[in-house]
Amino acid sequence: MLLNCDQPLPLLSHTDVPPRVTENFILTGYRFPNYRLRDCLLSAFRPTNETGNFWTHFLPIFIFAYYFVEVFGWDGAPDANAPFFYPMWNYFIGVFFLLMASSMAHLLNSMSLVVREVCFFVDYGTISSYTVGSSLAYYYYIHPRAGIVEKGDRNSSDLNLSHEHKGIITSFFNLFFDTYYMPCACIIAIICVLSCCNTRQRWREHRYIIRTLVFLLPFLMSSTPVFYRVLTRSPYSTTSSSFAASTTMPSFFYRHSLWLLVSALFNISKFPERLAPGCFDIWGHSHQWFHCCTFLSILDELHMIQAEVRAILLNPDFLLPPTTLSRLPGPTIASTYGLMLLLQTTIVSIILCFSWRANCIYGPQRDQLKKEHSMKHMKVT
């Protein structure tokens, strides 16, 4: 019997699985796409070519959570459920589902060709959600003026946040941050989902380059508040503790960007397995290094955001939003969780559409593949 409860299913060569399952320069360690859920879960503890892909994004969930909760224990921090932390929680949700969906996609994709497609559609969707979660954190904590006002009766426009924000360029930045930043982040996230899902059904030859370049767009979009802060003077007095806390932000951003660049190079180049096909099938192939680098970039991004949160909390001359004195409103349920819910609804609709198309393409092949694989297995034995 092919499915033996006492023995794990055999691992196969790239010639023994459907072409849809194979990866460039990975020759062995494949699972045939007929696994049950139990078989998939147990394969996390077997040396398959997906084992490392699973663990390099599953274990980081706990590392990220460990560093994330630090912010709630800082002096002056409001309660964890306070509106001030709504963007942080949305950022956490984005990262959590990105890492969980990625690890589960690599673990469960051998149940069938249709399930494989759906797993990676969900993976792309959570990446896009993460970019919007990051944008929310950038908007409320790194944005030059968003939702933070001086105590007293003076309007926030009097603050020395950008030295009166005069000139055409500064006015453009103000208008962009105030009005277009979050809508653009959401639109680009939706474009990313559509493009990446399409690479699984067309543009297959250049799929890795397309996916990498597509996700460069949300990075550039989300990082505009950081670019602004790096290129202008700090909003804090140079003698304040807030200034000292905020000075680490650029270095974390540079490291965040560097790890993203390295991860992109691994994803496109398929190094090192390109140099020695078959030698890195189980451990050390490019996708595992890609996962490690992307997580390191997320970790530096978390530290960057926390540096700005600490700077805000250390500044005694500022009042947390919302308030009538604020030029921009502070975080609310609608502007954070509501926005993410609306985005998720759109992304789920896109995933359902592509999943239906995948089922039309690969669903009829399910029984035929199982029959062919069973006959090949019988000949071998």
mmCIF file of C-alpha atoms in Angstrom:
data_model
loop_
_atom_site.group_PDB
_atom_site.id
_atom_site.type_symbol
_atom_site.label_atom_id
_atom_site.label_comp_id
_atom_site.label_asym_id
_atom_site.label_seq_id
_atom_site.Cartn_x
_atom_site.Cartn_y
_atom_site.Cartn_z
ATOM 1 C CA MET A 1 0.000 0.000 0.000
ATOM 2 C CA LEU A 2 1.361 3.392 -0.950
ATOM 3 C CA LEU A 3 0.251 5.252 2.176
ATOM 4 C CA ASN A 4 1.765 3.364 5.073
ATOM 5 C CA CYS A 5 0.965 4.752 8.498
ATOM 6 C CA ASP A 6 4.067 3.090 9.996
ATOM 7 C CA GLN A 7 6.581 4.381 7.470
ATOM 8 C CA PRO A 8 7.031 7.847 6.010
ATOM 9 C CA LEU A 9 6.346 8.355 2.337
ATOM 10 C CA PRO A 10 9.475 8.119 0.184
ATOM 11 C CA LEU A 11 11.302 11.216 -0.965
ATOM 12 C CA LEU A 12 11.695 11.547 -4.691
ATOM 13 C CA SER A 13 13.926 12.914 -7.408
ATOM 14 C CA HIS A 14 12.937 15.861 -9.569
ATOM 15 C CA THR A 15 12.173 13.400 -12.383
ATOM 16 C CA ASP A 16 9.586 11.565 -10.257
ATOM 17 C CA VAL A 17 7.324 14.515 -9.428
ATOM 18 C CA PRO A 18 5.201 16.763 -11.635
ATOM 19 C CA PRO A 19 7.197 19.579 -13.261
ATOM 20 C CA ARG A 20 5.013 22.041 -11.375
ATOM 21 C CA VAL A 21 6.600 20.920 -8.110
ATOM 22 C CA THR A 22 10.258 21.137 -9.108
ATOM 23 C CA GLU A 23 12.600 24.014 -8.315
ATOM 24 C CA ASN A 24 15.633 25.085 -10.299
ATOM 25 C CA PHE A 25 18.839 23.209 -9.382
ATOM 26 C CA ILE A 26 17.106 21.195 -6.608
ATOM 27 C CA LEU A 27 17.343 17.548 -7.675
ATOM 28 C CA THR A 28 16.189 15.455 -4.716
ATOM 29 C CA GLY A 29 14.179 15.565 -1.486
ATOM 30 C CA TYR A 30 10.786 16.104 -3.132
ATOM 31 C CA ARG A 31 7.438 15.025 -1.713
ATOM 32 C CA PHE A 32 4.850 13.819 -4.173
ATOM 33 C CA PRO A 33 1.722 16.045 -4.064
ATOM 34 C CA ASN A 34 -0.559 13.415 -2.532
ATOM 35 C CA TYR A 35 0.316 13.803 1.169
ATOM 36 C CA ARG A 36 -2.301 13.796 3.853
ATOM 37 C CA LEU A 37 -2.268 16.562 6.459
ATOM 38 C CA ARG A 38 -0.661 14.205 8.961
ATOM 39 C CA ASP A 39 2.104 13.303 6.510
ATOM 40 C CA CYS A 40 2.779 16.982 5.836
ATOM 41 C CA LEU A 41 3.062 17.818 9.522
ATOM 42 C CA LEU A 42 5.413 14.900 10.168
ATOM 43 C CA SER A 43 7.580 15.950 7.225
ATOM 44 C CA ALA A 44 8.685 18.968 9.274
ATOM 45 C CA PHE A 45 10.911 16.511 11.158
ATOM 46 C CA ARG A 46 12.271 14.777 8.049
ATOM 47 C CA PRO A 47 15.099 16.043 5.805
ATOM 48 C CA THR A 48 13.086 17.116 2.760
ATOM 49 C CA ASN A 49 13.929 20.044 0.514
ATOM 50 C CA GLU A 50 11.163 22.024 2.263
ATOM 51 C CA THR A 51 12.189 21.293 5.872
ATOM 52 C CA GLY A 52 14.622 24.193 6.098
ATOM 53 C CA ASN A 53 12.138 26.501 4.402
ATOM 54 C CA PHE A 54 9.605 25.684 7.117
ATOM 55 C CA TRP A 55 11.853 26.131 10.144
ATOM 56 C CA THR A 56 13.577 29.311 8.896
ATOM 57 C CA HIS A 57 10.242 31.148 9.090
ATOM 58 C CA PHE A 58 8.501 29.204 11.862
ATOM 59 C CA LEU A 59 11.101 29.620 14.611
ATOM 60 C CA PRO A 60 11.488 33.377 13.920
ATOM 61 C CA ILE A 61 7.856 33.854 15.003
ATOM 62 C CA PHE A 62 8.916 33.285 18.612
ATOM 63 C CA ILE A 63 12.056 35.408 18.281
ATOM 64 C CA PHE A 64 10.042 38.291 16.873
ATOM 65 C CA ALA A 65 7.389 38.008 19.596
ATOM 66 C CA TYR A 66 10.102 38.050 22.281
ATOM 67 C CA TYR A 67 11.518 41.372 21.057
ATOM 68 C CA PHE A 68 8.135 42.848 20.191
ATOM 69 C CA VAL A 69 6.698 42.767 23.737
ATOM 70 C CA GLU A 70 9.635 44.744 25.138
ATOM 71 C CA VAL A 71 7.982 48.034 24.212
ATOM 72 C CA PHE A 72 5.067 47.509 26.603
ATOM 73 C CA GLY A 73 7.382 47.424 29.619
ATOM 74 C CA TRP A 74 9.099 50.743 28.956
ATOM 75 C CA ASP A 75 8.706 53.680 31.330
ATOM 76 C CA GLY A 76 5.916 55.978 30.254
ATOM 77 C CA ALA A 77 4.361 53.429 27.907
ATOM 78 C CA PRO A 78 0.542 53.352 27.967
ATOM 79 C CA ASP A 79 -1.383 50.119 28.322
ATOM 80 C CA ALA A 80 -0.856 47.566 25.582
ATOM 81 C CA ASN A 81 -4.461 48.023 24.435
ATOM 82 C CA ALA A 82 -4.211 51.833 24.270
ATOM 83 C CA PRO A 83 -4.859 53.540 20.904
ATOM 84 C CA PHE A 84 -1.216 54.610 20.804
ATOM 85 C CA PHE A 85 -0.223 50.982 20.243
ATOM 86 C CA TYR A 86 -2.842 50.169 17.590
ATOM 87 C CA PRO A 87 -0.274 50.599 14.767
ATOM 88 C CA MET A 88 2.207 48.382 16.637
ATOM 89 C CA TRP A 89 -0.350 45.608 16.974
ATOM 90 C CA ASN A 90 -1.223 45.866 13.289
ATOM 91 C CA TYR A 91 2.464 45.608 12.498
ATOM 92 C CA PHE A 92 2.709 42.529 14.723
ATOM 93 C CA ILE A 93 -0.295 40.948 13.004
ATOM 94 C CA GLY A 94 1.282 41.569 9.611
ATOM 95 C CA VAL A 95 4.607 40.006 10.582
ATOM 96 C CA PHE A 96 3.000 37.078 12.420
ATOM 97 C CA PHE A 97 0.815 36.060 9.492
ATOM 98 C CA LEU A 98 3.661 36.581 7.016
ATOM 99 C CA LEU A 99 5.930 34.171 8.905
ATOM 100 C CA MET A 100 3.150 31.706 9.712
ATOM 101 C CA ALA A 101 1.739 31.631 6.176
ATOM 102 C CA SER A 102 5.197 31.237 4.671
ATOM 103 C CA SER A 103 6.169 28.352 6.950
ATOM 104 C CA MET A 104 2.806 26.613 6.512
ATOM 105 C CA ALA A 105 2.928 27.055 2.717
ATOM 106 C CA HIS A 106 6.233 25.201 2.596
ATOM 107 C CA LEU A 107 4.988 22.516 4.963
ATOM 108 C CA LEU A 108 1.544 21.828 3.487
ATOM 109 C CA ASN A 109 2.058 22.384 -0.240
ATOM 110 C CA SER A 110 2.474 18.666 -0.980
ATOM 111 C CA MET A 111 -1.175 17.798 -0.283
ATOM 112 C CA SER A 112 -2.090 18.409 -3.935
ATOM 113 C CA LEU A 113 -1.228 20.709 -6.813
ATOM 114 C CA VAL A 114 -4.293 22.817 -6.061
ATOM 115 C CA VAL A 115 -3.403 23.111 -2.370
ATOM 116 C CA ARG A 116 0.138 24.019 -3.392
ATOM 117 C CA GLU A 117 -1.140 26.932 -5.456
ATOM 118 C CA VAL A 118 -3.500 28.123 -2.719
ATOM 119 C CA CYS A 119 -0.720 27.950 -0.105
ATOM 120 C CA PHE A 120 1.483 30.307 -2.056
ATOM 121 C CA PHE A 121 -1.377 32.608 -2.993
ATOM 122 C CA VAL A 122 -1.974 33.040 0.734
ATOM 123 C CA ASP A 123 1.759 33.539 1.216
ATOM 124 C CA TYR A 124 1.798 36.437 -1.262
ATOM 125 C CA GLY A 125 -1.296 37.909 0.352
ATOM 126 C CA THR A 126 0.261 37.977 3.806
ATOM 127 C CA ILE A 127 3.418 39.610 2.458
ATOM 128 C CA SER A 128 1.283 42.409 1.060
ATOM 129 C CA SER A 129 -0.610 42.724 4.349
ATOM 130 C CA TYR A 130 2.696 42.969 6.177
ATOM 131 C CA THR A 131 3.782 45.884 3.990
ATOM 132 C CA VAL A 132 0.634 47.808 4.942
ATOM 133 C CA GLY A 133 1.133 46.928 8.629
ATOM 134 C CA SER A 134 4.639 48.363 8.340
ATOM 135 C CA SER A 135 3.271 51.468 6.640
ATOM 136 C CA LEU A 136 0.850 52.037 9.527
ATOM 137 C CA ALA A 137 3.712 51.874 12.016
ATOM 138 C CA TYR A 138 5.811 54.206 9.886
ATOM 139 C CA TYR A 139 2.935 56.629 9.489
ATOM 140 C CA TYR A 140 2.169 56.995 13.183
ATOM 141 C CA TYR A 141 5.644 56.676 14.695
ATOM 142 C CA ILE A 142 8.083 57.879 12.010
ATOM 143 C CA HIS A 143 5.841 60.291 10.096
ATOM 144 C CA PRO A 144 7.158 63.828 10.737
ATOM 145 C CA ARG A 145 3.947 65.150 12.305
ATOM 146 C CA ALA A 146 1.314 62.423 12.504
ATOM 147 C CA GLY A 147 -0.827 62.599 15.584
ATOM 148 C CA ILE A 148 1.684 64.044 18.046
ATOM 149 C CA VAL A 149 1.235 67.547 19.373
ATOM 150 C CA GLU A 150 2.877 69.770 21.911
ATOM 151 C CA LYS A 151 1.287 70.218 25.317
ATOM 152 C CA GLY A 152 -0.378 73.541 25.833
ATOM 153 C CA ASP A 153 -2.338 75.802 23.543
ATOM 154 C CA ARG A 154 0.043 76.064 20.617
ATOM 155 C CA ASN A 155 -0.824 74.407 17.368
ATOM 156 C CA SER A 156 1.382 71.581 16.149
ATOM 157 C CA SER A 157 2.403 73.688 13.149
ATOM 158 C CA ASP A 158 4.521 75.740 15.552
ATOM 159 C CA LEU A 159 6.623 72.727 16.483
ATOM 160 C CA ASN A 160 10.175 72.471 15.279
ATOM 161 C CA LEU A 161 9.437 69.207 13.458
ATOM 162 C CA SER A 162 10.750 70.258 10.075
ATOM 163 C CA HIS A 163 11.717 73.864 10.585
ATOM 164 C CA GLU A 164 8.459 75.408 9.342
ATOM 165 C CA HIS A 165 8.151 73.014 6.373
ATOM 166 C CA LYS A 166 8.517 75.762 3.787
ATOM 167 C CA GLY A 167 9.103 75.380 0.081
ATOM 168 C CA ILE A 168 7.561 73.431 -2.740
ATOM 169 C CA ILE A 169 9.329 70.142 -1.947
ATOM 170 C CA THR A 170 8.338 70.272 1.693
ATOM 171 C CA SER A 171 4.751 71.135 0.828
ATOM 172 C CA PHE A 172 4.644 68.172 -1.522
ATOM 173 C CA PHE A 173 5.895 65.856 1.224
ATOM 174 C CA ASN A 174 3.325 67.235 3.636
ATOM 175 C CA LEU A 175 0.485 66.703 1.176
ATOM 176 C CA PHE A 176 1.719 63.225 0.304
ATOM 177 C CA PHE A 177 2.086 62.095 3.928
ATOM 178 C CA ASP A 178 -1.202 63.605 5.023
ATOM 179 C CA THR A 179 -3.391 62.426 2.164
ATOM 180 C CA TYR A 180 -1.874 59.825 -0.131
ATOM 181 C CA TYR A 181 0.616 57.747 1.859
ATOM 182 C CA MET A 182 -1.693 55.057 3.284
ATOM 183 C CA PRO A 183 -3.995 54.815 0.227
ATOM 184 C CA CYS A 184 -0.943 54.358 -2.009
ATOM 185 C CA ALA A 185 0.440 51.695 0.332
ATOM 186 C CA CYS A 186 -2.821 49.745 0.078
ATOM 187 C CA ILE A 187 -3.060 50.070 -3.710
ATOM 188 C CA ILE A 188 0.519 48.880 -4.176
ATOM 189 C CA ALA A 189 -0.133 45.951 -1.817
ATOM 190 C CA ILE A 190 -3.075 44.873 -3.984
ATOM 191 C CA ILE A 191 -0.959 45.229 -7.150
ATOM 192 C CA CYS A 192 1.687 43.010 -5.545
ATOM 193 C CA VAL A 193 -0.825 40.264 -4.769
ATOM 194 C CA LEU A 194 -2.232 40.330 -8.288
ATOM 195 C CA SER A 195 1.215 40.283 -9.900
ATOM 196 C CA CYS A 196 2.689 37.524 -7.747
ATOM 197 C CA CYS A 197 -0.376 35.300 -8.056
ATOM 198 C CA ASN A 198 -0.199 35.762 -11.823
ATOM 199 C CA THR A 199 3.388 34.479 -11.889
ATOM 200 C CA ARG A 200 2.077 31.086 -10.815
ATOM 201 C CA GLN A 201 -0.160 30.861 -13.881
ATOM 202 C CA ARG A 202 1.798 32.887 -16.440
ATOM 203 C CA TRP A 203 5.224 34.563 -16.783
ATOM 204 C CA ARG A 204 6.689 31.395 -15.238
ATOM 205 C CA GLU A 205 10.105 31.793 -16.834
ATOM 206 C CA HIS A 206 10.793 35.086 -15.059
ATOM 207 C CA ARG A 207 8.714 34.498 -11.934
ATOM 208 C CA TYR A 208 11.499 35.033 -9.382
ATOM 209 C CA ILE A 209 12.648 38.302 -10.925
ATOM 210 C CA ILE A 210 9.075 39.577 -11.217
ATOM 211 C CA ARG A 211 8.192 38.706 -7.615
ATOM 212 C CA THR A 212 11.364 40.318 -6.298
ATOM 213 C CA LEU A 213 10.929 43.517 -8.301
ATOM 214 C CA VAL A 214 7.219 43.717 -7.486
ATOM 215 C CA PHE A 215 7.918 43.671 -3.762
ATOM 216 C CA LEU A 216 10.493 46.416 -4.227
ATOM 217 C CA LEU A 217 7.562 48.790 -4.813
ATOM 218 C CA PRO A 218 6.012 48.535 -1.320
ATOM 219 C CA PHE A 219 9.470 48.900 0.234
ATOM 220 C CA LEU A 220 10.052 52.178 -1.589
ATOM 221 C CA MET A 221 6.518 53.333 -0.851
ATOM 222 C CA SER A 222 6.459 52.399 2.833
ATOM 223 C CA SER A 223 9.913 53.822 3.478
ATOM 224 C CA THR A 224 9.186 57.360 2.311
ATOM 225 C CA PRO A 225 8.674 58.638 5.899
ATOM 226 C CA VAL A 226 12.036 57.113 6.794
ATOM 227 C CA PHE A 227 13.720 58.707 3.790
ATOM 228 C CA TYR A 228 12.242 62.040 4.861
ATOM 229 C CA ARG A 229 13.484 61.659 8.428
ATOM 230 C CA VAL A 230 16.959 60.556 7.329
ATOM 231 C CA LEU A 231 17.330 63.482 4.920
ATOM 232 C CA THR A 232 16.082 66.144 7.360
ATOM 233 C CA ARG A 233 17.022 67.174 10.868
ATOM 234 C CA SER A 234 15.637 65.330 13.849
ATOM 235 C CA PRO A 235 12.411 66.755 15.279
ATOM 236 C CA TYR A 236 13.878 66.478 18.777
ATOM 237 C CA SER A 237 16.208 68.808 20.609
ATOM 238 C CA THR A 238 19.808 67.595 20.426
ATOM 239 C CA THR A 239 20.054 67.719 24.214
ATOM 240 C CA SER A 240 16.968 65.583 24.840
ATOM 241 C CA SER A 241 16.804 61.893 25.659
ATOM 242 C CA SER A 242 14.375 61.530 22.751
ATOM 243 C CA PHE A 243 17.085 62.670 20.355
ATOM 244 C CA ALA A 244 19.486 60.061 21.750
ATOM 245 C CA ALA A 245 16.877 57.325 21.352
ATOM 246 C CA SER A 246 15.998 58.426 17.826
ATOM 247 C CA THR A 247 19.582 58.531 16.540
ATOM 248 C CA THR A 248 19.672 54.729 16.207
ATOM 249 C CA MET A 249 16.797 54.748 13.727
ATOM 250 C CA PRO A 250 18.871 55.390 10.545
ATOM 251 C CA SER A 251 21.356 52.612 11.297
ATOM 252 C CA PHE A 252 18.551 50.094 11.797
ATOM 253 C CA PHE A 253 16.985 51.241 8.534
ATOM 254 C CA TYR A 254 20.254 50.807 6.633
ATOM 255 C CA ARG A 255 20.613 47.298 8.026
ATOM 256 C CA HIS A 256 16.965 46.568 7.212
ATOM 257 C CA SER A 257 17.587 47.658 3.621
ATOM 258 C CA LEU A 258 20.828 45.679 3.364
ATOM 259 C CA TRP A 259 19.182 42.437 4.466
ATOM 260 C CA LEU A 260 16.393 42.985 1.956
ATOM 261 C CA LEU A 261 18.950 43.502 -0.808
ATOM 262 C CA VAL A 262 20.837 40.335 0.123
ATOM 263 C CA SER A 263 17.595 38.348 0.289
ATOM 264 C CA ALA A 264 16.648 39.599 -3.182
ATOM 265 C CA LEU A 265 20.018 38.499 -4.550
ATOM 266 C CA PHE A 266 19.551 35.010 -3.099
ATOM 267 C CA ASN A 267 16.039 34.768 -4.505
ATOM 268 C CA ILE A 268 17.048 35.785 -8.026
ATOM 269 C CA SER A 269 20.490 34.180 -8.326
ATOM 270 C CA LYS A 270 19.612 30.753 -6.860
ATOM 271 C CA PHE A 271 23.044 30.720 -5.266
ATOM 272 C CA PRO A 272 24.617 28.405 -4.041
ATOM 273 C CA GLU A 273 22.649 25.504 -5.613
ATOM 274 C CA ARG A 274 23.249 26.971 -9.072
ATOM 275 C CA LEU A 275 26.965 26.256 -8.634
ATOM 276 C CA ALA A 276 26.466 22.661 -7.505
ATOM 277 C CA PRO A 277 23.042 21.243 -8.368
ATOM 278 C CA GLY A 278 22.087 18.461 -5.992
ATOM 279 C CA CYS A 279 24.531 19.435 -3.237
ATOM 280 C CA PHE A 280 22.213 21.852 -1.417
ATOM 281 C CA ASP A 281 18.908 20.071 -1.905
ATOM 282 C CA ILE A 282 18.133 19.661 1.803
ATOM 283 C CA TRP A 283 20.131 22.288 3.648
ATOM 284 C CA GLY A 284 21.721 25.540 2.563
ATOM 285 C CA HIS A 285 19.892 26.316 -0.663
ATOM 286 C CA SER A 286 19.009 29.870 -1.651
ATOM 287 C CA HIS A 287 15.423 29.925 -0.410
ATOM 288 C CA GLN A 288 16.535 29.126 3.126
ATOM 289 C CA TRP A 289 19.058 31.970 3.019
ATOM 290 C CA PHE A 290 16.320 34.145 1.541
ATOM 291 C CA HIS A 291 14.114 33.366 4.551
ATOM 292 C CA CYS A 292 16.919 34.098 7.027
ATOM 293 C CA CYS A 293 17.732 37.436 5.425
ATOM 294 C CA THR A 294 14.110 38.536 5.225
ATOM 295 C CA PHE A 295 13.625 37.792 8.907
ATOM 296 C CA LEU A 296 16.782 39.699 9.849
ATOM 297 C CA SER A 297 15.421 42.638 7.855
ATOM 298 C CA ILE A 298 12.124 42.415 9.774
ATOM 299 C CA LEU A 299 13.979 42.285 13.078
ATOM 300 C CA ASP A 300 15.965 45.425 12.253
ATOM 301 C CA GLU A 301 12.749 47.068 11.096
ATOM 302 C CA LEU A 302 11.172 46.266 14.471
ATOM 303 C CA HIS A 303 14.140 47.832 16.289
ATOM 304 C CA MET A 304 13.863 50.891 14.034
ATOM 305 C CA ILE A 305 10.180 51.355 14.866
ATOM 306 C CA GLN A 306 10.827 50.756 18.570
ATOM 307 C CA ALA A 307 13.537 53.430 18.537
ATOM 308 C CA GLU A 308 10.994 55.979 17.339
ATOM 309 C CA VAL A 309 8.364 54.783 19.821
ATOM 310 C CA ARG A 310 10.895 55.165 22.636
ATOM 311 C CA ALA A 311 11.774 58.670 21.441
ATOM 312 C CA ILE A 312 8.104 59.675 21.511
ATOM 313 C CA LEU A 313 7.580 58.222 24.982
ATOM 314 C CA LEU A 314 10.691 59.935 26.366
ATOM 315 C CA ASN A 315 9.655 63.377 25.181
ATOM 316 C CA PRO A 316 7.836 65.161 28.042
ATOM 317 C CA ASP A 317 6.742 68.033 25.796
ATOM 318 C CA PHE A 318 4.505 65.896 23.639
ATOM 319 C CA LEU A 319 1.039 64.563 24.156
ATOM 320 C CA LEU A 320 -0.168 61.276 22.753
ATOM 321 C CA PRO A 321 -3.126 61.513 20.321
ATOM 322 C CA PRO A 322 -5.946 61.802 19.611
ATOM 323 C CA THR A 323 -6.487 65.450 20.462
ATOM 324 C CA THR A 324 -8.049 68.505 18.891
ATOM 325 C CA LEU A 325 -4.637 70.175 18.777
ATOM 326 C CA SER A 326 -3.242 67.495 16.487
ATOM 327 C CA ARG A 327 -2.808 68.455 12.866
ATOM 328 C CA LEU A 328 -3.351 64.810 11.945
ATOM 329 C CA PRO A 329 -5.581 62.421 13.892
ATOM 330 C CA GLY A 330 -4.028 59.800 16.098
ATOM 331 C CA PRO A 331 -4.492 56.059 15.574
ATOM 332 C CA THR A 332 -8.059 54.833 15.844
ATOM 333 C CA ILE A 333 -9.674 51.438 15.391
ATOM 334 C CA ALA A 334 -11.018 52.506 12.010
ATOM 335 C CA SER A 335 -7.705 53.917 10.738
ATOM 336 C CA THR A 336 -5.683 50.848 11.789
ATOM 337 C CA TYR A 337 -7.662 47.630 12.326
ATOM 338 C CA GLY A 338 -10.443 48.841 10.022
ATOM 339 C CA LEU A 339 -7.992 49.605 7.227
ATOM 340 C CA MET A 340 -6.313 46.225 7.602
ATOM 341 C CA LEU A 341 -9.671 44.452 7.622
ATOM 342 C CA LEU A 342 -10.701 46.189 4.408
ATOM 343 C CA LEU A 343 -7.389 45.285 2.808
ATOM 344 C CA GLN A 344 -7.653 41.669 3.965
ATOM 345 C CA THR A 345 -11.142 41.397 2.488
ATOM 346 C CA THR A 346 -9.816 42.570 -0.863
ATOM 347 C CA ILE A 347 -6.813 40.227 -0.722
ATOM 348 C CA VAL A 348 -8.976 37.234 0.235
ATOM 349 C CA SER A 349 -11.223 37.963 -2.744
ATOM 350 C CA ILE A 350 -8.191 37.975 -5.042
ATOM 351 C CA ILE A 351 -6.898 34.718 -3.539
ATOM 352 C CA LEU A 352 -10.291 33.049 -3.977
ATOM 353 C CA CYS A 353 -10.369 34.081 -7.634
ATOM 354 C CA PHE A 354 -6.910 32.691 -8.363
ATOM 355 C CA SER A 355 -7.644 29.561 -6.318
ATOM 356 C CA TRP A 356 -10.723 28.876 -8.421
ATOM 357 C CA ARG A 357 -8.635 29.212 -11.561
ATOM 358 C CA ALA A 358 -5.984 26.892 -10.108
ATOM 359 C CA ASN A 359 -8.635 24.307 -9.279
ATOM 360 C CA CYS A 360 -9.918 24.448 -12.867
ATOM 361 C CA ILE A 361 -6.376 23.858 -14.152
ATOM 362 C CA TYR A 362 -5.022 21.288 -11.703
ATOM 363 C CA GLY A 363 -8.137 19.754 -10.175
ATOM 364 C CA PRO A 364 -8.798 17.367 -13.104
ATOM 365 C CA GLN A 365 -5.162 16.186 -12.942
ATOM 366 C CA ARG A 366 -5.428 15.030 -9.320
ATOM 367 C CA ASP A 367 -6.678 11.484 -9.917
ATOM 368 C CA GLN A 368 -4.471 10.999 -12.967
ATOM 369 C CA LEU A 369 -1.348 11.994 -11.049
ATOM 370 C CA LYS A 370 -2.161 9.634 -8.188
ATOM 371 C CA LYS A 371 -2.751 6.765 -10.629
ATOM 372 C CA GLU A 372 0.508 7.397 -12.503
ATOM 373 C CA HIS A 373 2.463 7.702 -9.282
ATOM 374 C CA SER A 374 0.986 4.480 -7.915
ATOM 375 C CA MET A 375 1.875 2.586 -11.071
ATOM 376 C CA LYS A 376 5.427 3.945 -11.041
ATOM 377 C CA HIS A 377 5.766 2.979 -7.366
ATOM 378 C CA MET A 378 4.530 -0.550 -8.069
ATOM 379 C CA LYS A 379 7.078 -0.975 -10.870
ATOM 380 C CA VAL A 380 9.895 0.119 -8.600
ATOM 381 C CA THR A 381 8.882 -2.244 -5.822
#
